[in-house]
Amino acid sequence: MKGTLRNTYDGCHVSVSTRPGGPGVLWVPVPEDNLGKTATHEVGHRFALFYVLDGFDYDGEGDLIDGTLVTKVATVGCPPSQHSCPDQPGLHPIHKYMDHAKHTCLSEFTPLQEEGMYRSSNTLWIGR
């Protein structure tokens, strides 16, 4: 509701260490984590997107969005391709903002992720 404490603090927190040119964070060395894409990833969560690796078995639902392949492990670095689910067709979505690849590798949301964010913005924050 408008005027409530919840509405006042409704948002997303991102460390200033991950801003473009920032020092990075302890668990990801610079320059892999200081291109500003952490904010893009975290805002994706704010708009109801899950990690592409949610569903830690090969039969999991992944990020619950059709068209994003099931991924068992997070992408490390920026490999040309990755495939951790041999029983599933296709390669990992290594360029998706909702993975944990190196920032130079992250470049896209899928069209269905974009649609999901649009829909969540029209339903989660009505009246704010």
Coordinates of C-alpha atoms in Angstrom, one line a residue:
M1 CA 0.0 0.0 0.0
K2 CA 1.1 3.5 -0.7
G3 CA 2.8 5.2 2.3
T4 CA 3.7 1.9 4.0
L5 CA 7.2 1.1 5.1
R6 CA 7.1 -1.9 2.7
N7 CA 6.3 0.4 -0.2
T8 CA 9.1 2.8 0.9
Y9 CA 11.8 0.1 0.8
D10 CA 10.4 -1.8 -2.2
G11 CA 13.3 -2.4 -4.5
C12 CA 16.6 -4.1 -5.2
H13 CA 19.9 -3.8 -3.4
V14 CA 23.2 -4.1 -5.4
S15 CA 26.7 -3.6 -3.9
V16 CA 28.5 -0.5 -5.1
S17 CA 31.5 -2.7 -5.5
T18 CA 29.9 -4.2 -8.6
R19 CA 29.2 -0.9 -10.4
P20 CA 31.1 -0.4 -13.6
G21 CA 34.8 0.1 -12.7
G22 CA 34.2 -0.9 -9.1
P23 CA 36.5 -3.1 -7.1
G24 CA 34.3 -6.2 -7.5
V25 CA 33.3 -8.6 -4.7
L26 CA 35.4 -11.2 -2.9
W27 CA 33.9 -14.2 -4.5
V28 CA 34.3 -13.0 -8.1
P29 CA 37.6 -11.3 -9.1
V30 CA 37.9 -8.1 -11.0
P31 CA 37.6 -7.5 -13.9
E32 CA 35.0 -10.2 -14.2
D33 CA 32.4 -8.6 -11.9
N34 CA 32.7 -4.8 -12.4
L35 CA 30.9 -4.2 -15.7
G36 CA 27.5 -3.3 -14.1
K37 CA 25.8 -6.5 -15.0
T38 CA 25.2 -7.6 -11.4
A39 CA 22.5 -4.9 -11.3
T40 CA 20.9 -6.3 -14.4
H41 CA 20.9 -9.8 -12.9
E42 CA 19.5 -8.6 -9.5
V43 CA 16.8 -6.5 -11.2
G44 CA 15.8 -9.6 -13.1
H45 CA 15.1 -11.2 -9.7
R46 CA 13.1 -8.2 -8.7
F47 CA 11.0 -8.8 -11.7
A48 CA 10.4 -12.4 -10.7
L49 CA 13.0 -14.2 -12.7
F50 CA 14.9 -17.2 -11.3
Y51 CA 18.4 -18.3 -11.9
V52 CA 18.7 -20.4 -15.1
L53 CA 20.1 -23.2 -13.0
D54 CA 17.2 -23.5 -10.6
G55 CA 16.1 -27.1 -10.6
F56 CA 19.2 -29.0 -9.6
D57 CA 18.4 -32.2 -11.4
Y58 CA 18.0 -33.0 -15.0
D59 CA 14.3 -33.3 -14.8
G60 CA 13.9 -29.9 -13.0
E61 CA 11.9 -27.1 -14.3
G62 CA 14.9 -24.8 -14.6
D63 CA 13.9 -21.1 -14.4
L64 CA 10.2 -22.0 -15.1
I65 CA 10.3 -20.3 -18.5
D66 CA 9.8 -22.2 -21.6
G67 CA 12.7 -21.9 -24.0
T68 CA 15.4 -21.7 -21.4
L69 CA 17.3 -25.0 -21.2
V70 CA 17.6 -26.8 -17.9
T71 CA 21.0 -26.2 -16.4
K72 CA 22.5 -28.2 -13.5
V73 CA 25.5 -25.9 -12.7
A74 CA 26.2 -22.2 -13.1
T75 CA 28.4 -21.1 -15.9
V76 CA 32.0 -20.3 -14.9
G77 CA 34.0 -17.9 -17.0
C78 CA 32.8 -17.5 -20.6
P79 CA 33.1 -20.9 -22.3
P80 CA 32.2 -21.3 -26.0
S81 CA 29.5 -23.7 -24.8
Q82 CA 28.5 -25.8 -21.8
H83 CA 26.3 -28.8 -21.4
S84 CA 25.8 -30.3 -17.9
C85 CA 22.5 -32.2 -18.7
P86 CA 23.5 -34.9 -21.3
D87 CA 20.0 -36.3 -21.4
Q88 CA 18.6 -32.9 -22.4
P89 CA 18.9 -31.4 -25.9
G90 CA 20.8 -28.2 -26.5
L91 CA 23.6 -26.2 -24.8
H92 CA 23.5 -24.1 -21.6
P93 CA 22.1 -20.5 -21.9
I94 CA 25.6 -19.1 -21.1
H95 CA 24.8 -15.5 -22.3
K96 CA 21.7 -15.1 -20.1
Y97 CA 21.8 -12.4 -17.4
M98 CA 20.3 -14.8 -15.0
D99 CA 23.3 -17.1 -15.0
H100 CA 26.6 -16.4 -13.3
A101 CA 29.0 -16.3 -16.2
K102 CA 31.7 -13.7 -16.5
H103 CA 30.2 -10.2 -17.2
T104 CA 31.8 -10.0 -20.6
C105 CA 29.7 -13.1 -21.5
L106 CA 26.3 -11.9 -20.3
S107 CA 24.3 -10.2 -22.9
E108 CA 20.6 -11.2 -23.0
F109 CA 17.3 -12.0 -21.6
T110 CA 15.2 -14.4 -23.6
P111 CA 12.0 -13.0 -25.2
L112 CA 10.0 -15.1 -22.7
Q113 CA 12.0 -13.7 -19.8
E114 CA 11.3 -10.2 -21.1
E115 CA 7.6 -11.0 -21.3
G116 CA 7.7 -12.4 -17.8
M117 CA 9.3 -9.3 -16.4
Y118 CA 6.7 -7.1 -18.2
R119 CA 3.8 -9.2 -16.8
S120 CA 5.2 -9.1 -13.3
S121 CA 5.6 -5.3 -13.4
N122 CA 1.9 -5.1 -14.3
T123 CA 0.8 -7.4 -11.5
L124 CA 3.2 -7.3 -8.5
W125 CA 3.2 -3.6 -8.0
I126 CA -0.3 -2.4 -8.8
G127 CA -1.0 0.9 -7.2
R128 CA 2.6 1.6 -6.2

